PDB file of C-alpha atoms in Angstrom:
ATOM      1  CA  UNK J   1       0.098  -0.018   0.485  1.00 89.00           C
ATOM      2  CA  UNK J   2       1.584   3.628  -0.997  1.00 92.00           C
ATOM      3  CA  UNK J   3       1.490   5.676   2.671  1.00 93.00           C
ATOM      4  CA  UNK J   4       3.201   8.580   1.287  1.00 95.00           C
ATOM      5  CA  UNK J   5       5.785  10.066  -1.483  1.00 96.00           C
ATOM      6  CA  UNK J   6       8.670  12.056  -0.700  1.00 96.00           C
ATOM      7  CA  UNK J   7       9.181  15.872  -2.741  1.00 96.00           C
ATOM      8  CA  UNK J   8      12.000  15.425  -4.331  1.00 93.00           C
ATOM      9  CA  UNK J   9      13.555  19.112  -5.603  1.00 91.00           C
ATOM     10  CA  UNK J  10      14.954  19.038  -9.972  1.00 88.00           C
ATOM     11  CA  UNK J  11      16.158  22.086 -11.977  1.00 85.00           C
ATOM     12  CA  UNK J  12      14.709  21.757 -15.547  1.00 85.00           C
ATOM     13  CA  UNK J  13      17.701  23.826 -17.076  1.00 86.00           C
ATOM     14  CA  UNK J  14      16.477  24.951 -21.172  1.00 89.00           C
ATOM     15  CA  UNK J  15      20.128  24.625 -22.125  1.00 89.00           C
ATOM     16  CA  UNK J  16      21.924  22.013 -19.384  1.00 86.00           C
ATOM     17  CA  UNK J  17      18.090  19.775 -19.302  1.00 87.00           C
ATOM     18  CA  UNK J  18      17.770  18.222 -15.228  1.00 86.00           C
ATOM     19  CA  UNK J  19      20.376  19.597 -12.406  1.00 87.00           C
ATOM     20  CA  UNK J  20      20.339  17.290  -9.503  1.00 88.00           C
ATOM     21  CA  UNK J  21      20.201  19.275  -6.481  1.00 86.00           C
ATOM     22  CA  UNK J  22      22.878  18.648  -5.272  1.00 88.00           C
ATOM     23  CA  UNK J  23      25.024  21.292  -7.815  1.00 88.00           C
ATOM     24  CA  UNK J  24      22.540  24.508  -7.114  1.00 87.00           C
ATOM     25  CA  UNK J  25      21.007  23.627  -3.374  1.00 86.00           C
ATOM     26  CA  UNK J  26      24.904  24.314  -2.431  1.00 87.00           C
ATOM     27  CA  UNK J  27      24.592  28.159  -4.159  1.00 87.00           C
ATOM     28  CA  UNK J  28      21.116  28.301  -2.902  1.00 88.00           C
ATOM     29  CA  UNK J  29      22.403  28.064   0.951  1.00 84.00           C
ATOM     30  CA  UNK J  30      26.099  30.655  -0.413  1.00 86.00           C
ATOM     31  CA  UNK J  31      23.815  33.482  -1.577  1.00 88.00           C
ATOM     32  CA  UNK J  32      20.931  32.657   0.434  1.00 83.00           C
ATOM     33  CA  UNK J  33      17.723  31.701  -1.894  1.00 91.00           C
ATOM     34  CA  UNK J  34      17.859  28.416  -0.169  1.00 90.00           C
ATOM     35  CA  UNK J  35      14.345  30.262   2.280  1.00 94.00           C
ATOM     36  CA  UNK J  36      13.103  31.391  -0.036  1.00 95.00           C
ATOM     37  CA  UNK J  37      13.543  28.505  -1.692  1.00 94.00           C
ATOM     38  CA  UNK J  38      12.314  26.124  -0.073  1.00 95.00           C
ATOM     39  CA  UNK J  39       9.431  28.374   1.005  1.00 96.00           C
ATOM     40  CA  UNK J  40       9.617  27.572  -2.810  1.00 96.00           C
ATOM     41  CA  UNK J  41       8.393  23.559  -2.204  1.00 96.00           C
ATOM     42  CA  UNK J  42       6.579  23.515   0.420  1.00 98.00           C
ATOM     43  CA  UNK J  43       3.652  25.776  -1.451  1.00 98.00           C
ATOM     44  CA  UNK J  44       4.819  23.414  -3.894  1.00 97.00           C
ATOM     45  CA  UNK J  45       3.622  20.972  -2.368  1.00 97.00           C
ATOM     46  CA  UNK J  46       0.100  22.432  -0.736  1.00 98.00           C
ATOM     47  CA  UNK J  47      -0.789  22.790  -3.999  1.00 98.00           C
ATOM     48  CA  UNK J  48      -0.291  19.557  -4.709  1.00 97.00           C
ATOM     49  CA  UNK J  49      -2.314  18.217  -1.704  1.00 97.00           C
ATOM     50  CA  UNK J  50      -5.416  20.002  -2.862  1.00 98.00           C
ATOM     51  CA  UNK J  51      -5.022  18.804  -6.154  1.00 96.00           C
ATOM     52  CA  UNK J  52      -5.177  15.801  -5.440  1.00 96.00           C
ATOM     53  CA  UNK J  53      -7.759  16.068  -3.356  1.00 96.00           C
ATOM     54  CA  UNK J  54      -9.304  18.159  -5.748  1.00 96.00           C
ATOM     55  CA  UNK J  55      -8.986  15.296  -8.525  1.00 94.00           C
ATOM     56  CA  UNK J  56      -9.994  12.094  -6.042  1.00 95.00           C
ATOM     57  CA  UNK J  57      -6.828  11.126  -5.481  1.00 94.00           C
ATOM     58  CA  UNK J  58      -5.937   8.744  -2.520  1.00 93.00           C
ATOM     59  CA  UNK J  59      -4.719  10.968   0.478  1.00 94.00           C
ATOM     60  CA  UNK J  60      -0.889   9.993   1.292  1.00 95.00           C
ATOM     61  CA  UNK J  61       1.895  11.776   3.672  1.00 96.00           C
ATOM     62  CA  UNK J  62       3.857  14.437   1.171  1.00 97.00           C
ATOM     63  CA  UNK J  63       7.394  14.786   2.752  1.00 98.00           C
ATOM     64  CA  UNK J  64       9.775  17.409   2.059  1.00 97.00           C
ATOM     65  CA  UNK J  65      13.319  18.091   2.579  1.00 95.00           C
ATOM     66  CA  UNK J  66      14.278  20.860   5.209  1.00 93.00           C
ATOM     67  CA  UNK J  67      18.000  22.434   5.586  1.00 88.00           C
ATOM     68  CA  UNK J  68      18.960  23.824   9.335  1.00 87.00           C
ATOM     69  CA  UNK J  69      18.371  26.766   8.183  1.00 88.00           C
ATOM     70  CA  UNK J  70      15.510  26.518   7.273  1.00 91.00           C
ATOM     71  CA  UNK J  71      15.340  24.915  10.286  1.00 92.00           C
ATOM     72  CA  UNK J  72      16.136  28.251  12.886  1.00 90.00           C
ATOM     73  CA  UNK J  73      13.797  30.378  10.179  1.00 93.00           C
ATOM     74  CA  UNK J  74      11.825  32.344  12.305  1.00 94.00           C
ATOM     75  CA  UNK J  75       9.397  32.797   9.874  1.00 96.00           C
ATOM     76  CA  UNK J  76       9.056  28.820   9.080  1.00 97.00           C
ATOM     77  CA  UNK J  77       6.173  27.977  11.462  1.00 98.00           C
ATOM     78  CA  UNK J  78       4.217  31.351  10.902  1.00 98.00           C
ATOM     79  CA  UNK J  79       5.137  30.292   6.947  1.00 98.00           C
ATOM     80  CA  UNK J  80       3.377  26.473   7.253  1.00 98.00           C
ATOM     81  CA  UNK J  81       0.769  28.129   9.167  1.00 98.00           C
ATOM     82  CA  UNK J  82      -0.434  30.398   6.311  1.00 98.00           C
ATOM     83  CA  UNK J  83      -0.424  27.218   3.420  1.00 98.00           C
ATOM     84  CA  UNK J  84      -2.181  25.421   5.969  1.00 98.00           C
ATOM     85  CA  UNK J  85      -5.066  27.949   5.501  1.00 97.00           C
ATOM     86  CA  UNK J  86      -4.268  29.014   2.328  1.00 98.00           C
ATOM     87  CA  UNK J  87      -4.891  25.308   1.036  1.00 97.00           C
ATOM     88  CA  UNK J  88      -7.432  24.130   3.288  1.00 97.00           C
ATOM     89  CA  UNK J  89      -4.902  20.947   4.115  1.00 96.00           C
ATOM     90  CA  UNK J  90      -4.644  19.176   7.221  1.00 96.00           C
ATOM     91  CA  UNK J  91      -1.048  19.586   9.192  1.00 96.00           C
ATOM     92  CA  UNK J  92      -0.844  15.763   9.361  1.00 96.00           C
ATOM     93  CA  UNK J  93      -0.836  15.169   5.244  1.00 97.00           C
ATOM     94  CA  UNK J  94       2.962  17.392   5.367  1.00 98.00           C
ATOM     95  CA  UNK J  95       5.895  16.040   6.840  1.00 98.00           C
ATOM     96  CA  UNK J  96       9.377  17.583   7.471  1.00 98.00           C
ATOM     97  CA  UNK J  97      12.427  15.602   6.965  1.00 96.00           C
ATOM     98  CA  UNK J  98      15.973  16.841   8.532  1.00 93.00           C
ATOM     99  CA  UNK J  99      19.055  15.165   9.588  1.00 89.00           C
ATOM    100  CA  UNK J 100      20.984  14.531  12.362  1.00 82.00           C
ATOM    101  CA  UNK J 101      23.522  17.172  11.664  1.00 80.00           C
ATOM    102  CA  UNK J 102      20.657  20.116  11.572  1.00 80.00           C
ATOM    103  CA  UNK J 103      19.523  18.827  14.478  1.00 78.00           C
ATOM    104  CA  UNK J 104      22.518  18.934  16.084  1.00 73.00           C
ATOM    105  CA  UNK J 105      23.494  22.695  15.044  1.00 71.00           C
ATOM    106  CA  UNK J 106      21.239  23.874  17.729  1.00 75.00           C
ATOM    107  CA  UNK J 107      18.624  21.129  19.574  1.00 80.00           C
ATOM    108  CA  UNK J 108      17.177  23.085  21.522  1.00 82.00           C
ATOM    109  CA  UNK J 109      16.339  25.545  19.461  1.00 84.00           C
ATOM    110  CA  UNK J 110      15.680  23.154  16.835  1.00 87.00           C
ATOM    111  CA  UNK J 111      13.384  21.327  19.077  1.00 90.00           C
ATOM    112  CA  UNK J 112      11.330  24.236  19.730  1.00 94.00           C
ATOM    113  CA  UNK J 113      10.679  24.506  16.143  1.00 95.00           C
ATOM    114  CA  UNK J 114       9.844  21.284  15.659  1.00 95.00           C
ATOM    115  CA  UNK J 115       7.111  20.822  18.771  1.00 96.00           C
ATOM    116  CA  UNK J 116       5.596  24.148  17.001  1.00 97.00           C
ATOM    117  CA  UNK J 117       5.478  22.422  13.750  1.00 98.00           C
ATOM    118  CA  UNK J 118       3.967  19.218  15.990  1.00 97.00           C
ATOM    119  CA  UNK J 119       1.245  20.992  16.973  1.00 97.00           C
ATOM    120  CA  UNK J 120       0.195  21.787  13.694  1.00 97.00           C
ATOM    121  CA  UNK J 121      -0.420  18.125  13.131  1.00 97.00           C
ATOM    122  CA  UNK J 122       3.245  18.059  10.621  1.00 98.00           C
ATOM    123  CA  UNK J 123       5.314  14.235  10.479  1.00 97.00           C
ATOM    124  CA  UNK J 124       8.685  14.763  11.906  1.00 97.00           C
ATOM    125  CA  UNK J 125      11.422  12.760  10.525  1.00 96.00           C
ATOM    126  CA  UNK J 126      14.225  12.000  11.095  1.00 94.00           C
ATOM    127  CA  UNK J 127      16.754  11.631   7.656  1.00 93.00           C
ATOM    128  CA  UNK J 128      19.362   9.732   6.963  1.00 89.00           C
ATOM    129  CA  UNK J 129      19.526   8.542  10.921  1.00 89.00           C
ATOM    130  CA  UNK J 130      23.001   6.927  11.146  1.00 82.00           C
ATOM    131  CA  UNK J 131      25.073   8.449   9.484  1.00 76.00           C
ATOM    132  CA  UNK J 132      25.714  11.268  12.485  1.00 69.00           C
ATOM    133  CA  UNK J 133      26.661  11.738  16.034  1.00 60.00           C
ATOM    134  CA  UNK J 134      22.247  11.747  17.515  1.00 60.00           C
ATOM    135  CA  UNK J 135      21.193   8.400  19.556  1.00 65.00           C
ATOM    136  CA  UNK J 136      17.817   7.385  20.006  1.00 68.00           C
ATOM    137  CA  UNK J 137      18.578   8.743  23.231  1.00 69.00           C
ATOM    138  CA  UNK J 138      18.297  11.773  22.398  1.00 74.00           C
ATOM    139  CA  UNK J 139      15.951  11.831  20.028  1.00 78.00           C
ATOM    140  CA  UNK J 140      13.832  10.489  23.616  1.00 79.00           C
ATOM    141  CA  UNK J 141      12.906  14.288  23.839  1.00 82.00           C
ATOM    142  CA  UNK J 142      12.534  15.543  20.450  1.00 88.00           C
ATOM    143  CA  UNK J 143       8.618  15.577  18.718  1.00 93.00           C
ATOM    144  CA  UNK J 144      10.176  12.803  16.107  1.00 94.00           C
ATOM    145  CA  UNK J 145       7.771  10.327  14.915  1.00 96.00           C
ATOM    146  CA  UNK J 146      10.011   9.392  12.566  1.00 96.00           C
ATOM    147  CA  UNK J 147      12.777   7.670  11.668  1.00 94.00           C
ATOM    148  CA  UNK J 148      14.339   6.984   8.798  1.00 96.00           C
ATOM    149  CA  UNK J 149      17.148   4.484   8.840  1.00 95.00           C
ATOM    150  CA  UNK J 150      20.273   5.985   5.654  1.00 94.00           C
ATOM    151  CA  UNK J 151      20.777   3.771   2.882  1.00 94.00           C
ATOM    152  CA  UNK J 152      24.450   2.633   3.834  1.00 94.00           C
ATOM    153  CA  UNK J 153      22.639   0.373   5.659  1.00 95.00           C
ATOM    154  CA  UNK J 154      20.102  -1.017   4.416  1.00 96.00           C
ATOM    155  CA  UNK J 155      21.926  -1.881   0.265  1.00 92.00           C
ATOM    156  CA  UNK J 156      24.284  -4.488   1.940  1.00 92.00           C
ATOM    157  CA  UNK J 157      21.921  -5.989   4.369  1.00 93.00           C
ATOM    158  CA  UNK J 158      21.846  -9.802   2.812  1.00 91.00           C
ATOM    159  CA  UNK J 159      25.528 -10.369   2.871  1.00 92.00           C
ATOM    160  CA  UNK J 160      26.813  -8.020   6.035  1.00 94.00           C
ATOM    161  CA  UNK J 161      25.114  -9.445   9.342  1.00 94.00           C
ATOM    162  CA  UNK J 162      26.085  -6.117  11.128  1.00 95.00           C
ATOM    163  CA  UNK J 163      24.564  -4.199   8.762  1.00 94.00           C
ATOM    164  CA  UNK J 164      21.435  -6.263   9.419  1.00 95.00           C
ATOM    165  CA  UNK J 165      22.219  -6.474  13.479  1.00 95.00           C
ATOM    166  CA  UNK J 166      22.411  -2.164  13.180  1.00 93.00           C
ATOM    167  CA  UNK J 167      19.010  -2.463  11.385  1.00 96.00           C
ATOM    168  CA  UNK J 168      17.406  -4.716  13.247  1.00 96.00           C
ATOM    169  CA  UNK J 169      18.693  -2.829  17.066  1.00 94.00           C
ATOM    170  CA  UNK J 170      17.551   1.005  15.750  1.00 93.00           C
ATOM    171  CA  UNK J 171      14.361  -0.448  13.911  1.00 96.00           C
ATOM    172  CA  UNK J 172      14.119  -2.145  18.181  1.00 96.00           C
ATOM    173  CA  UNK J 173      14.671   0.695  19.555  1.00 92.00           C
ATOM    174  CA  UNK J 174      12.439   2.724  17.607  1.00 93.00           C
ATOM    175  CA  UNK J 175       9.840   0.766  18.704  1.00 95.00           C
ATOM    176  CA  UNK J 176       9.983   1.025  22.300  1.00 93.00           C
ATOM    177  CA  UNK J 177      10.642   5.007  22.219  1.00 90.00           C
ATOM    178  CA  UNK J 178       6.314   5.250  19.950  1.00 93.00           C
ATOM    179  CA  UNK J 179       8.961   6.033  16.386  1.00 94.00           C
ATOM    180  CA  UNK J 180       7.900   4.279  12.586  1.00 96.00           C
ATOM    181  CA  UNK J 181      10.735   3.362  10.620  1.00 97.00           C
ATOM    182  CA  UNK J 182      10.901   3.851   7.397  1.00 97.00           C
ATOM    183  CA  UNK J 183      14.033   1.936   5.417  1.00 97.00           C
ATOM    184  CA  UNK J 184      15.973   4.346   3.355  1.00 97.00           C
ATOM    185  CA  UNK J 185      17.263   2.692  -0.643  1.00 96.00           C
ATOM    186  CA  UNK J 186      15.784  -0.390  -0.697  1.00 96.00           C
ATOM    187  CA  UNK J 187      15.720  -1.749  -4.077  1.00 95.00           C
ATOM    188  CA  UNK J 188      15.469  -5.698  -4.022  1.00 94.00           C
ATOM    189  CA  UNK J 189      12.528  -8.291  -2.898  1.00 93.00           C
ATOM    190  CA  UNK J 190      15.136  -9.884  -0.640  1.00 94.00           C
ATOM    191  CA  UNK J 191      15.994  -6.256   0.922  1.00 96.00           C
ATOM    192  CA  UNK J 192      12.418  -6.146   1.395  1.00 94.00           C
ATOM    193  CA  UNK J 193      11.827  -9.925   2.623  1.00 94.00           C
ATOM    194  CA  UNK J 194      13.943  -9.014   5.348  1.00 96.00           C
ATOM    195  CA  UNK J 195      13.203  -5.736   6.589  1.00 96.00           C
ATOM    196  CA  UNK J 196       9.906  -7.054   7.329  1.00 95.00           C
ATOM    197  CA  UNK J 197      10.766  -9.650   9.145  1.00 96.00           C
ATOM    198  CA  UNK J 198      13.166  -6.581  11.173  1.00 97.00           C
ATOM    199  CA  UNK J 199       9.317  -5.691  11.545  1.00 97.00           C
ATOM    200  CA  UNK J 200      10.302  -2.216   9.467  1.00 97.00           C
ATOM    201  CA  UNK J 201       7.227   0.163   9.029  1.00 97.00           C
ATOM    202  CA  UNK J 202       7.491   1.408   5.720  1.00 96.00           C
ATOM    203  CA  UNK J 203      10.086   0.652   2.515  1.00 96.00           C
ATOM    204  CA  UNK J 204      11.161   3.979  -0.025  1.00 96.00           C
ATOM    205  CA  UNK J 205      13.329   2.889  -2.632  1.00 95.00           C
ATOM    206  CA  UNK J 206      13.993   1.616  -6.309  1.00 94.00           C
ATOM    207  CA  UNK J 207      12.115  -1.575  -5.679  1.00 94.00           C
ATOM    208  CA  UNK J 208       9.579   0.375  -5.349  1.00 92.00           C
ATOM    209  CA  UNK J 209       9.614   3.169  -7.285  1.00 93.00           C
ATOM    210  CA  UNK J 210      12.110   5.773  -9.172  1.00 92.00           C
ATOM    211  CA  UNK J 211      11.698   8.734  -8.198  1.00 93.00           C
ATOM    212  CA  UNK J 212       8.879  10.169 -10.889  1.00 92.00           C
ATOM    213  CA  UNK J 213       7.191  13.660 -12.280  1.00 91.00           C
ATOM    214  CA  UNK J 214       4.072  14.457 -10.480  1.00 91.00           C
ATOM    215  CA  UNK J 215       1.774  13.925 -13.216  1.00 90.00           C
ATOM    216  CA  UNK J 216       3.353   9.997 -13.082  1.00 93.00           C
ATOM    217  CA  UNK J 217       2.394  10.122  -9.819  1.00 93.00           C
ATOM    218  CA  UNK J 218      -0.748  11.383 -10.414  1.00 93.00           C
ATOM    219  CA  UNK J 219      -1.044   7.594 -12.060  1.00 92.00           C
ATOM    220  CA  UNK J 220       0.446   5.779  -9.666  1.00 91.00           C
ATOM    221  CA  UNK J 221      -1.917   3.121  -7.998  1.00 89.00           C
ATOM    222  CA  UNK J 222      -2.545   2.819  -4.334  1.00 89.00           C
ATOM    223  CA  UNK J 223      -1.853  -0.321  -3.855  1.00 86.00           C
ATOM    224  CA  UNK J 224       1.202  -2.565  -5.916  1.00 79.00           C
ATOM    225  CA  UNK J 225       0.812  -6.312  -5.568  1.00 74.00           C
ATOM    226  CA  UNK J 226       4.864  -7.937  -5.371  1.00 66.00           C
ATOM    227  CA  UNK J 227       4.319  -9.180  -9.085  1.00 67.00           C
ATOM    228  CA  UNK J 228       3.781  -5.686  -9.982  1.00 64.00           C
ATOM    229  CA  UNK J 229       7.385  -4.796  -8.239  1.00 67.00           C
ATOM    230  CA  UNK J 230       9.125  -7.335 -10.173  1.00 65.00           C
ATOM    231  CA  UNK J 231       7.497  -6.095 -13.169  1.00 65.00           C
ATOM    232  CA  UNK J 232       8.503  -2.887 -13.609  1.00 56.00           C
TER     233      UNK J 232
END
């Protein structure tokens, strides 16, 4: 069952074609344009959810990545509030993804901002978990709903017993804290089956779907079978 998606930023350049974010996000951060770009992504996400609702498509949780500059922006929460009101989309249809590194720049301020977002119903997710320096012990003091296990622990699950132990332990401990878990980078049926054995809640990766344009996602089925995935 499809329950959500992640909004990814791409730049369709008239001469260079499709430009990926690792080429322009650092420039946006250096130039101070990241806040305007971030707000644009947030607004387009709310706009898209309203569009889906108008078409009668099944509801999804749409995740958006937040940079440290956005998280520290005093206008972030008021802007998100205005989007909830403008598009009449409840906050629980939006998720914000923050990396561990972003959190650790100022964890006290981050906690305050995340609590305000959480009060709007926003889902708070920690992205690329396991690659930073935070711990589940620190996360228990933050309003976190979801952990995304970094793909580096998932891609070799079938062969690396250490990765299996780490992934299984993260899932078990997160569940003890009532935090759901997504495994990133799922690229095979074997990985998916192993994650099911570990009681992982959700999966994301090329085995399920590669990044696709909005127009194609409108036609993406709410439920997909294993045969659908294997034939894709």
